[in-house]
């Protein structure tokens, strides 16, 4: 594991009850019924982990959120407590894939990549992802593997043009914990040495106890720690809705979910506002990005600034649905192989709005 970016500790035992509570809460979503809050008292058996299943108190002020959005946000709060890199088991992976693990790195806050290289330069390698908030598609369900009291469903649809295989453990009506195995050869005609689905089946069986009781970030089972990954991107919605209510055309602003548990959107109008190039909305995302303190990247014109005492980039976008994006450095910690830092990223119709919104979002995250 010395070559891996993320160091993995063996701290599995303490989270069993906590993880089970979280899955019990999410499982109610499979039937479409509202999720009931779990007991608030922790037994000694739960150890030091925070109760992942506790639904957050959501005060959006003048902004509205549909019951489905509220339910999705409550699910997202649980996913943010889970550590996707701690789902991997390098020892089992080395035996199953017949080589040592070269790298474990977060590809984003919701997923973690393990790479196993079969040659020195890495031209032949297995890329294995664990994800904590994958989309679950019942229409794509294939073979079912049962292990550790859970069902793991093979996704019949290929996730890429390269040979690969995916297994999902459903956690709510539309979400799942997932394992994705893909092969990268030296040439497109270079076949994988073993069937990806046979390997994925064997590895998901080995990981089943960990998937059944998802690892918590609060257990600090992987290093370095990523505190922003567990923060709520919708926390500043109430203040943003009040400050920027003039963005819309007299409509009540609406909260919507983003692509991941670390995204949140605030829509001020259901239709374009006359005289505005983009829809009046503000997006907040907590994610990996190039360090704003190091340089300027991306299209359009960008400039450096400071937001809440943090290095930031303001990037005006002449085209697209978002007029301006502000990226703020949350923490200077840079994971070497990933070459990224934790950032607060805010999009808005114009740069003045984006900068003012970024101040509110960054202050809420710190």
mmCIF file of C-alpha atoms in Angstrom:
data_model
loop_
_atom_site.group_PDB
_atom_site.id
_atom_site.type_symbol
_atom_site.label_atom_id
_atom_site.label_comp_id
_atom_site.label_asym_id
_atom_site.label_seq_id
_atom_site.Cartn_x
_atom_site.Cartn_y
_atom_site.Cartn_z
ATOM 1 C CA UNK A 1 0.000 0.000 0.000
ATOM 2 C CA UNK A 2 3.004 2.312 0.127
ATOM 3 C CA UNK A 3 2.414 3.324 -3.483
ATOM 4 C CA UNK A 4 -1.221 4.186 -2.878
ATOM 5 C CA UNK A 5 -2.390 7.760 -2.461
ATOM 6 C CA UNK A 6 -4.990 6.857 0.157
ATOM 7 C CA UNK A 7 -3.782 4.901 3.154
ATOM 8 C CA UNK A 8 -6.286 2.262 4.260
ATOM 9 C CA UNK A 9 -6.712 1.306 7.915
ATOM 10 C CA UNK A 10 -8.502 -1.738 9.316
ATOM 11 C CA UNK A 11 -11.302 -0.234 11.408
ATOM 12 C CA UNK A 12 -14.300 -2.181 10.180
ATOM 13 C CA UNK A 13 -15.832 -3.440 13.425
ATOM 14 C CA UNK A 14 -17.188 -0.245 14.953
ATOM 15 C CA UNK A 15 -19.629 0.799 12.285
ATOM 16 C CA UNK A 16 -21.902 -2.232 11.958
ATOM 17 C CA UNK A 17 -24.955 -0.845 13.763
ATOM 18 C CA UNK A 18 -24.515 2.656 12.349
ATOM 19 C CA UNK A 19 -24.271 1.430 8.776
ATOM 20 C CA UNK A 20 -27.284 -0.812 9.250
ATOM 21 C CA UNK A 21 -29.363 2.154 10.461
ATOM 22 C CA UNK A 22 -28.374 4.157 7.407
ATOM 23 C CA UNK A 23 -29.340 1.385 5.033
ATOM 24 C CA UNK A 24 -32.618 0.824 6.879
ATOM 25 C CA UNK A 25 -33.503 4.485 6.365
ATOM 26 C CA UNK A 26 -32.594 4.441 2.682
ATOM 27 C CA UNK A 27 -34.327 1.147 2.016
ATOM 28 C CA UNK A 28 -37.729 2.716 2.679
ATOM 29 C CA UNK A 29 -37.167 4.727 -0.487
ATOM 30 C CA UNK A 30 -37.402 1.536 -2.530
ATOM 31 C CA UNK A 31 -41.122 1.377 -1.832
ATOM 32 C CA UNK A 32 -41.633 5.077 -2.323
ATOM 33 C CA UNK A 33 -42.735 5.610 1.297
ATOM 34 C CA UNK A 34 -41.268 8.438 3.400
ATOM 35 C CA UNK A 35 -38.198 7.386 5.349
ATOM 36 C CA UNK A 36 -38.770 7.176 9.100
ATOM 37 C CA UNK A 37 -36.142 8.732 11.359
ATOM 38 C CA UNK A 38 -34.071 6.158 13.306
ATOM 39 C CA UNK A 39 -33.746 6.131 17.100
ATOM 40 C CA UNK A 40 -31.695 9.091 18.309
ATOM 41 C CA UNK A 41 -29.950 7.251 21.161
ATOM 42 C CA UNK A 42 -26.798 5.356 20.302
ATOM 43 C CA UNK A 43 -25.994 2.077 22.021
ATOM 44 C CA UNK A 44 -22.404 1.364 23.112
ATOM 45 C CA UNK A 45 -22.137 -1.106 20.247
ATOM 46 C CA UNK A 46 -22.204 1.776 17.787
ATOM 47 C CA UNK A 47 -18.820 3.026 18.906
ATOM 48 C CA UNK A 48 -17.534 6.422 17.856
ATOM 49 C CA UNK A 49 -19.213 6.725 14.457
ATOM 50 C CA UNK A 50 -21.795 9.476 13.974
ATOM 51 C CA UNK A 51 -25.375 8.286 13.361
ATOM 52 C CA UNK A 52 -25.356 8.365 9.581
ATOM 53 C CA UNK A 53 -29.100 7.854 9.308
ATOM 54 C CA UNK A 54 -30.110 11.094 11.023
ATOM 55 C CA UNK A 55 -32.064 13.211 8.542
ATOM 56 C CA UNK A 56 -30.936 16.851 8.465
ATOM 57 C CA UNK A 57 -33.080 19.790 9.493
ATOM 58 C CA UNK A 58 -33.725 21.716 6.287
ATOM 59 C CA UNK A 59 -34.560 25.402 6.549
ATOM 60 C CA UNK A 60 -34.622 26.908 3.067
ATOM 61 C CA UNK A 61 -36.243 30.189 4.079
ATOM 62 C CA UNK A 62 -38.206 31.634 1.162
ATOM 63 C CA UNK A 63 -37.064 28.837 -1.167
ATOM 64 C CA UNK A 64 -39.350 25.873 -1.725
ATOM 65 C CA UNK A 65 -38.496 22.205 -2.192
ATOM 66 C CA UNK A 66 -40.841 19.464 -3.349
ATOM 67 C CA UNK A 67 -41.267 16.343 -1.176
ATOM 68 C CA UNK A 68 -39.182 14.384 -3.706
ATOM 69 C CA UNK A 69 -36.360 16.923 -3.483
ATOM 70 C CA UNK A 70 -36.477 16.902 0.334
ATOM 71 C CA UNK A 71 -36.297 13.112 0.259
ATOM 72 C CA UNK A 72 -33.352 13.178 -2.168
ATOM 73 C CA UNK A 73 -31.522 15.704 -0.004
ATOM 74 C CA UNK A 74 -32.052 13.524 3.077
ATOM 75 C CA UNK A 75 -30.565 10.584 1.167
ATOM 76 C CA UNK A 76 -27.652 12.743 0.021
ATOM 77 C CA UNK A 77 -26.900 13.641 3.645
ATOM 78 C CA UNK A 78 -26.397 9.940 4.343
ATOM 79 C CA UNK A 79 -24.221 9.341 1.280
ATOM 80 C CA UNK A 80 -21.926 12.178 2.334
ATOM 81 C CA UNK A 81 -21.145 10.330 5.566
ATOM 82 C CA UNK A 82 -19.896 7.245 3.677
ATOM 83 C CA UNK A 83 -16.250 6.846 2.642
ATOM 84 C CA UNK A 84 -16.025 5.367 -0.886
ATOM 85 C CA UNK A 85 -12.285 4.654 -0.637
ATOM 86 C CA UNK A 86 -12.834 2.624 2.545
ATOM 87 C CA UNK A 87 -15.107 0.294 0.556
ATOM 88 C CA UNK A 88 -12.049 -1.115 -1.241
ATOM 89 C CA UNK A 89 -10.059 -4.069 0.078
ATOM 90 C CA UNK A 90 -6.548 -3.989 -1.473
ATOM 91 C CA UNK A 91 -5.593 -7.409 -0.076
ATOM 92 C CA UNK A 92 -8.583 -9.154 -1.665
ATOM 93 C CA UNK A 93 -8.142 -7.161 -4.882
ATOM 94 C CA UNK A 94 -4.493 -8.228 -5.236
ATOM 95 C CA UNK A 95 -5.487 -11.904 -4.969
ATOM 96 C CA UNK A 96 -8.476 -11.657 -7.288
ATOM 97 C CA UNK A 97 -6.857 -9.502 -9.989
ATOM 98 C CA UNK A 98 -3.517 -11.294 -9.683
ATOM 99 C CA UNK A 99 -1.285 -8.269 -9.018
ATOM 100 C CA UNK A 100 -0.579 -5.649 -6.375
ATOM 101 C CA UNK A 101 -2.657 -2.487 -6.094
ATOM 102 C CA UNK A 102 -0.785 0.435 -7.661
ATOM 103 C CA UNK A 103 -3.038 3.282 -6.609
ATOM 104 C CA UNK A 104 -6.163 4.175 -4.653
ATOM 105 C CA UNK A 105 -7.450 7.688 -5.242
ATOM 106 C CA UNK A 106 -10.751 9.570 -5.022
ATOM 107 C CA UNK A 107 -12.011 10.316 -8.524
ATOM 108 C CA UNK A 108 -14.543 12.644 -6.906
ATOM 109 C CA UNK A 109 -16.147 12.904 -3.470
ATOM 110 C CA UNK A 110 -18.620 10.108 -4.264
ATOM 111 C CA UNK A 111 -16.302 7.582 -5.900
ATOM 112 C CA UNK A 112 -12.876 6.031 -5.463
ATOM 113 C CA UNK A 113 -10.590 4.496 -8.074
ATOM 114 C CA UNK A 114 -8.307 1.536 -7.474
ATOM 115 C CA UNK A 115 -5.765 0.816 -10.207
ATOM 116 C CA UNK A 116 -4.010 -2.522 -10.666
ATOM 117 C CA UNK A 117 -1.236 -2.413 -13.266
ATOM 118 C CA UNK A 118 -0.254 -5.634 -14.988
ATOM 119 C CA UNK A 119 2.929 -4.180 -16.478
ATOM 120 C CA UNK A 120 5.498 -1.612 -15.405
ATOM 121 C CA UNK A 121 4.232 1.322 -17.483
ATOM 122 C CA UNK A 122 0.565 0.706 -16.725
ATOM 123 C CA UNK A 123 -0.465 0.187 -20.350
ATOM 124 C CA UNK A 124 -2.344 -2.953 -19.251
ATOM 125 C CA UNK A 125 -4.382 -2.318 -16.145
ATOM 126 C CA UNK A 126 -7.601 -2.866 -14.257
ATOM 127 C CA UNK A 127 -9.510 0.219 -13.109
ATOM 128 C CA UNK A 128 -11.927 -0.520 -10.274
ATOM 129 C CA UNK A 129 -14.380 2.087 -8.952
ATOM 130 C CA UNK A 130 -16.485 2.077 -5.807
ATOM 131 C CA UNK A 131 -19.321 4.648 -5.744
ATOM 132 C CA UNK A 132 -21.710 5.631 -2.952
ATOM 133 C CA UNK A 133 -24.476 7.371 -4.920
ATOM 134 C CA UNK A 134 -24.753 5.662 -8.302
ATOM 135 C CA UNK A 135 -27.950 5.715 -10.304
ATOM 136 C CA UNK A 136 -29.958 2.502 -10.064
ATOM 137 C CA UNK A 137 -31.810 1.405 -13.196
ATOM 138 C CA UNK A 138 -34.230 -1.476 -12.681
ATOM 139 C CA UNK A 139 -34.550 -1.946 -16.442
ATOM 140 C CA UNK A 140 -30.832 -2.737 -16.669
ATOM 141 C CA UNK A 141 -30.868 -5.373 -13.926
ATOM 142 C CA UNK A 142 -29.133 -8.643 -14.757
ATOM 143 C CA UNK A 143 -27.628 -11.459 -12.703
ATOM 144 C CA UNK A 144 -28.086 -11.222 -8.926
ATOM 145 C CA UNK A 145 -25.347 -12.183 -6.470
ATOM 146 C CA UNK A 146 -26.327 -12.652 -2.815
ATOM 147 C CA UNK A 147 -23.680 -12.140 -0.126
ATOM 148 C CA UNK A 148 -23.579 -10.786 3.440
ATOM 149 C CA UNK A 149 -27.365 -10.689 3.444
ATOM 150 C CA UNK A 150 -27.517 -8.272 0.499
ATOM 151 C CA UNK A 151 -28.364 -8.513 -3.197
ATOM 152 C CA UNK A 152 -25.905 -7.234 -5.785
ATOM 153 C CA UNK A 153 -27.380 -6.734 -9.240
ATOM 154 C CA UNK A 154 -25.268 -6.835 -12.369
ATOM 155 C CA UNK A 155 -25.867 -3.925 -14.730
ATOM 156 C CA UNK A 156 -26.532 -5.370 -18.187
ATOM 157 C CA UNK A 157 -25.605 -2.127 -19.942
ATOM 158 C CA UNK A 158 -21.945 -1.512 -20.690
ATOM 159 C CA UNK A 159 -20.637 1.611 -18.917
ATOM 160 C CA UNK A 160 -18.002 2.304 -21.583
ATOM 161 C CA UNK A 161 -16.565 1.120 -24.863
ATOM 162 C CA UNK A 162 -13.841 -0.821 -23.026
ATOM 163 C CA UNK A 163 -14.549 -4.264 -21.538
ATOM 164 C CA UNK A 164 -16.088 -3.871 -18.107
ATOM 165 C CA UNK A 165 -18.737 -4.936 -15.633
ATOM 166 C CA UNK A 166 -20.796 -3.306 -12.871
ATOM 167 C CA UNK A 167 -22.616 -4.567 -9.794
ATOM 168 C CA UNK A 168 -25.066 -2.434 -7.788
ATOM 169 C CA UNK A 169 -26.485 -2.781 -4.279
ATOM 170 C CA UNK A 170 -29.723 -0.795 -4.224
ATOM 171 C CA UNK A 171 -29.945 1.700 -1.332
ATOM 172 C CA UNK A 172 -33.088 3.625 -2.360
ATOM 173 C CA UNK A 173 -35.581 3.746 -5.213
ATOM 174 C CA UNK A 174 -33.112 5.348 -7.634
ATOM 175 C CA UNK A 175 -29.685 5.024 -5.981
ATOM 176 C CA UNK A 176 -27.137 2.319 -5.250
ATOM 177 C CA UNK A 177 -23.701 1.551 -3.944
ATOM 178 C CA UNK A 178 -21.773 0.262 -6.924
ATOM 179 C CA UNK A 179 -18.643 -1.530 -8.023
ATOM 180 C CA UNK A 180 -17.369 -0.941 -11.558
ATOM 181 C CA UNK A 181 -14.547 -2.952 -13.107
ATOM 182 C CA UNK A 182 -13.023 -1.933 -16.435
ATOM 183 C CA UNK A 183 -10.037 -3.111 -18.460
ATOM 184 C CA UNK A 184 -7.521 -0.901 -20.257
ATOM 185 C CA UNK A 185 -5.200 -2.669 -22.724
ATOM 186 C CA UNK A 186 -2.109 -1.477 -24.526
ATOM 187 C CA UNK A 187 -4.146 -1.583 -27.738
ATOM 188 C CA UNK A 188 -7.869 -1.544 -28.366
ATOM 189 C CA UNK A 189 -7.518 -5.129 -29.561
ATOM 190 C CA UNK A 190 -5.745 -6.216 -26.367
ATOM 191 C CA UNK A 191 -8.293 -8.414 -24.551
ATOM 192 C CA UNK A 192 -8.505 -8.606 -20.766
ATOM 193 C CA UNK A 193 -6.657 -11.596 -19.268
ATOM 194 C CA UNK A 194 -9.850 -12.659 -17.447
ATOM 195 C CA UNK A 195 -13.574 -12.058 -17.810
ATOM 196 C CA UNK A 196 -14.309 -8.661 -16.138
ATOM 197 C CA UNK A 197 -17.689 -9.870 -14.879
ATOM 198 C CA UNK A 198 -16.177 -12.992 -13.291
ATOM 199 C CA UNK A 199 -13.638 -10.799 -11.480
ATOM 200 C CA UNK A 200 -16.270 -8.220 -10.513
ATOM 201 C CA UNK A 201 -18.477 -10.987 -9.110
ATOM 202 C CA UNK A 202 -15.618 -12.367 -7.022
ATOM 203 C CA UNK A 203 -14.547 -8.936 -5.779
ATOM 204 C CA UNK A 204 -18.070 -7.752 -4.897
ATOM 205 C CA UNK A 205 -18.494 -10.955 -2.884
ATOM 206 C CA UNK A 206 -15.336 -10.088 -0.961
ATOM 207 C CA UNK A 207 -16.547 -6.514 -0.422
ATOM 208 C CA UNK A 208 -20.114 -7.496 0.488
ATOM 209 C CA UNK A 209 -19.682 -7.114 4.290
ATOM 210 C CA UNK A 210 -18.315 -3.607 3.745
ATOM 211 C CA UNK A 211 -21.124 -2.636 1.353
ATOM 212 C CA UNK A 212 -23.695 -4.068 3.791
ATOM 213 C CA UNK A 213 -22.386 -1.759 6.543
ATOM 214 C CA UNK A 214 -20.940 1.253 4.683
ATOM 215 C CA UNK A 215 -17.776 2.815 6.137
ATOM 216 C CA UNK A 216 -18.152 6.251 7.692
ATOM 217 C CA UNK A 217 -15.847 9.189 7.026
ATOM 218 C CA UNK A 218 -15.976 9.907 10.747
ATOM 219 C CA UNK A 219 -14.107 6.659 11.372
ATOM 220 C CA UNK A 220 -11.085 8.082 9.538
ATOM 221 C CA UNK A 221 -10.387 4.753 7.869
ATOM 222 C CA UNK A 222 -8.593 6.435 4.932
ATOM 223 C CA UNK A 223 -6.113 9.290 4.789
ATOM 224 C CA UNK A 224 -5.916 12.129 4.080
ATOM 225 C CA UNK A 225 -9.257 13.292 5.446
ATOM 226 C CA UNK A 226 -11.621 15.235 3.159
ATOM 227 C CA UNK A 227 -13.806 17.379 5.445
ATOM 228 C CA UNK A 228 -15.544 19.214 2.600
ATOM 229 C CA UNK A 229 -16.908 15.932 1.240
ATOM 230 C CA UNK A 230 -19.257 15.601 4.221
ATOM 231 C CA UNK A 231 -20.508 19.222 4.219
ATOM 232 C CA UNK A 232 -24.021 20.130 3.009
ATOM 233 C CA UNK A 233 -23.905 22.161 -0.242
ATOM 234 C CA UNK A 234 -27.506 23.316 0.398
ATOM 235 C CA UNK A 235 -26.591 24.921 3.745
ATOM 236 C CA UNK A 236 -26.372 28.472 2.260
ATOM 237 C CA UNK A 237 -29.677 28.211 0.341
ATOM 238 C CA UNK A 238 -31.727 30.228 2.845
ATOM 239 C CA UNK A 239 -29.328 33.187 2.749
ATOM 240 C CA UNK A 240 -28.863 32.976 -1.032
ATOM 241 C CA UNK A 241 -32.630 32.907 -1.631
ATOM 242 C CA UNK A 242 -33.098 36.075 0.389
ATOM 243 C CA UNK A 243 -30.145 38.003 -1.001
ATOM 244 C CA UNK A 244 -30.775 37.240 -4.677
ATOM 245 C CA UNK A 245 -34.589 37.072 -4.817
ATOM 246 C CA UNK A 246 -34.557 39.820 -7.454
ATOM 247 C CA UNK A 247 -32.959 37.371 -9.937
ATOM 248 C CA UNK A 248 -36.312 35.808 -10.752
ATOM 249 C CA UNK A 249 -39.483 37.174 -12.241
ATOM 250 C CA UNK A 250 -41.444 37.253 -9.010
ATOM 251 C CA UNK A 251 -41.437 33.470 -8.589
ATOM 252 C CA UNK A 252 -40.575 31.691 -5.378
ATOM 253 C CA UNK A 253 -37.059 30.221 -5.733
ATOM 254 C CA UNK A 254 -36.851 26.433 -5.873
ATOM 255 C CA UNK A 255 -34.231 24.028 -4.552
ATOM 256 C CA UNK A 256 -33.157 21.145 -6.762
ATOM 257 C CA UNK A 257 -30.591 18.391 -6.494
ATOM 258 C CA UNK A 258 -27.441 18.215 -8.577
ATOM 259 C CA UNK A 259 -25.536 15.359 -10.183
ATOM 260 C CA UNK A 260 -24.127 14.157 -6.874
ATOM 261 C CA UNK A 261 -24.663 14.416 -3.129
ATOM 262 C CA UNK A 262 -22.164 17.289 -3.134
ATOM 263 C CA UNK A 263 -24.184 19.541 -5.458
ATOM 264 C CA UNK A 264 -27.155 21.848 -4.847
ATOM 265 C CA UNK A 265 -29.064 24.198 -7.162
ATOM 266 C CA UNK A 266 -31.270 27.199 -6.460
ATOM 267 C CA UNK A 267 -33.566 28.128 -9.353
ATOM 268 C CA UNK A 268 -35.127 31.601 -9.261
ATOM 269 C CA UNK A 269 -37.388 31.240 -12.289
ATOM 270 C CA UNK A 270 -38.905 28.389 -14.271
ATOM 271 C CA UNK A 271 -38.342 30.253 -17.529
ATOM 272 C CA UNK A 272 -35.727 32.614 -18.993
ATOM 273 C CA UNK A 273 -35.938 36.195 -17.763
ATOM 274 C CA UNK A 274 -36.097 38.856 -20.527
ATOM 275 C CA UNK A 275 -32.741 40.512 -21.062
ATOM 276 C CA UNK A 276 -30.784 37.687 -19.406
ATOM 277 C CA UNK A 277 -28.644 35.299 -21.428
ATOM 278 C CA UNK A 278 -28.803 32.461 -18.911
ATOM 279 C CA UNK A 279 -31.476 31.091 -16.604
ATOM 280 C CA UNK A 280 -31.491 32.813 -13.198
ATOM 281 C CA UNK A 281 -30.036 30.092 -11.009
ATOM 282 C CA UNK A 282 -27.179 29.618 -8.570
ATOM 283 C CA UNK A 283 -25.368 26.293 -8.292
ATOM 284 C CA UNK A 284 -23.176 25.213 -5.387
ATOM 285 C CA UNK A 285 -20.765 22.315 -5.679
ATOM 286 C CA UNK A 286 -18.150 20.869 -3.338
ATOM 287 C CA UNK A 287 -15.584 18.955 -5.362
ATOM 288 C CA UNK A 288 -12.036 18.371 -6.579
ATOM 289 C CA UNK A 289 -10.461 20.954 -8.884
ATOM 290 C CA UNK A 290 -7.163 22.484 -9.914
ATOM 291 C CA UNK A 291 -5.899 24.680 -7.081
ATOM 292 C CA UNK A 292 -7.117 28.270 -7.715
ATOM 293 C CA UNK A 293 -3.895 29.488 -6.104
ATOM 294 C CA UNK A 294 -1.738 27.873 -8.789
ATOM 295 C CA UNK A 295 -3.098 29.001 -12.105
ATOM 296 C CA UNK A 296 -5.886 29.717 -14.510
ATOM 297 C CA UNK A 297 -7.641 26.949 -16.368
ATOM 298 C CA UNK A 298 -10.756 26.537 -18.462
ATOM 299 C CA UNK A 299 -12.322 28.514 -21.296
ATOM 300 C CA UNK A 300 -13.379 32.150 -21.306
ATOM 301 C CA UNK A 301 -11.595 34.853 -19.356
ATOM 302 C CA UNK A 302 -10.458 34.091 -15.809
ATOM 303 C CA UNK A 303 -8.911 36.190 -13.066
ATOM 304 C CA UNK A 304 -7.589 35.536 -9.592
ATOM 305 C CA UNK A 305 -9.166 36.986 -6.486
ATOM 306 C CA UNK A 306 -9.707 36.285 -2.775
ATOM 307 C CA UNK A 307 -12.968 34.954 -1.282
ATOM 308 C CA UNK A 308 -13.197 34.856 2.528
ATOM 309 C CA UNK A 309 -9.391 35.046 2.634
ATOM 310 C CA UNK A 310 -9.046 32.059 0.273
ATOM 311 C CA UNK A 311 -7.470 31.976 -3.228
ATOM 312 C CA UNK A 312 -10.177 31.945 -5.889
ATOM 313 C CA UNK A 313 -10.673 32.039 -9.644
ATOM 314 C CA UNK A 314 -13.465 33.949 -11.377
ATOM 315 C CA UNK A 315 -14.206 32.526 -14.812
ATOM 316 C CA UNK A 316 -16.663 34.331 -17.063
ATOM 317 C CA UNK A 317 -18.210 32.013 -19.619
ATOM 318 C CA UNK A 318 -19.387 33.655 -22.862
ATOM 319 C CA UNK A 319 -21.393 30.552 -23.809
ATOM 320 C CA UNK A 320 -23.323 27.914 -21.925
ATOM 321 C CA UNK A 321 -26.098 27.849 -19.372
ATOM 322 C CA UNK A 322 -23.966 29.397 -16.590
ATOM 323 C CA UNK A 323 -22.617 32.914 -17.091
ATOM 324 C CA UNK A 324 -19.842 32.777 -14.506
ATOM 325 C CA UNK A 325 -18.140 30.215 -12.275
ATOM 326 C CA UNK A 326 -16.162 31.052 -9.131
ATOM 327 C CA UNK A 327 -13.853 28.396 -7.695
ATOM 328 C CA UNK A 328 -12.595 28.887 -4.145
ATOM 329 C CA UNK A 329 -9.829 26.903 -2.473
ATOM 330 C CA UNK A 330 -11.317 25.225 0.598
ATOM 331 C CA UNK A 331 -8.058 23.696 1.772
ATOM 332 C CA UNK A 332 -4.527 23.811 0.279
ATOM 333 C CA UNK A 333 -4.046 20.068 0.881
ATOM 334 C CA UNK A 334 -3.206 18.450 -2.463
ATOM 335 C CA UNK A 335 -3.252 14.700 -2.929
ATOM 336 C CA UNK A 336 -0.146 14.095 -5.113
ATOM 337 C CA UNK A 337 -1.396 11.650 -7.743
ATOM 338 C CA UNK A 338 -4.797 13.297 -7.978
ATOM 339 C CA UNK A 339 -3.234 16.760 -8.358
ATOM 340 C CA UNK A 340 -6.425 18.382 -7.076
ATOM 341 C CA UNK A 341 -7.600 20.234 -3.978
ATOM 342 C CA UNK A 342 -10.978 20.571 -2.267
ATOM 343 C CA UNK A 343 -12.895 23.553 -3.627
ATOM 344 C CA UNK A 344 -16.193 25.379 -3.287
ATOM 345 C CA UNK A 345 -17.526 26.048 -6.789
ATOM 346 C CA UNK A 346 -20.388 28.465 -7.422
ATOM 347 C CA UNK A 347 -22.102 29.194 -10.719
ATOM 348 C CA UNK A 348 -24.400 32.143 -11.415
ATOM 349 C CA UNK A 349 -25.776 34.210 -14.327
ATOM 350 C CA UNK A 350 -23.044 36.875 -13.954
ATOM 351 C CA UNK A 351 -19.732 37.259 -12.145
ATOM 352 C CA UNK A 352 -20.876 39.841 -9.627
ATOM 353 C CA UNK A 353 -23.618 37.495 -8.461
ATOM 354 C CA UNK A 354 -21.255 34.510 -8.557
ATOM 355 C CA UNK A 355 -18.649 36.259 -6.385
ATOM 356 C CA UNK A 356 -21.198 37.428 -3.837
ATOM 357 C CA UNK A 357 -22.787 33.962 -3.738
ATOM 358 C CA UNK A 358 -19.350 32.338 -3.424
ATOM 359 C CA UNK A 359 -18.674 34.410 -0.287
ATOM 360 C CA UNK A 360 -21.869 33.088 1.301
ATOM 361 C CA UNK A 361 -21.265 29.468 0.203
ATOM 362 C CA UNK A 362 -17.604 29.482 1.289
ATOM 363 C CA UNK A 363 -18.416 30.982 4.679
ATOM 364 C CA UNK A 364 -21.064 28.276 5.192
ATOM 365 C CA UNK A 365 -18.558 25.538 4.305
ATOM 366 C CA UNK A 366 -15.711 26.723 6.537
#
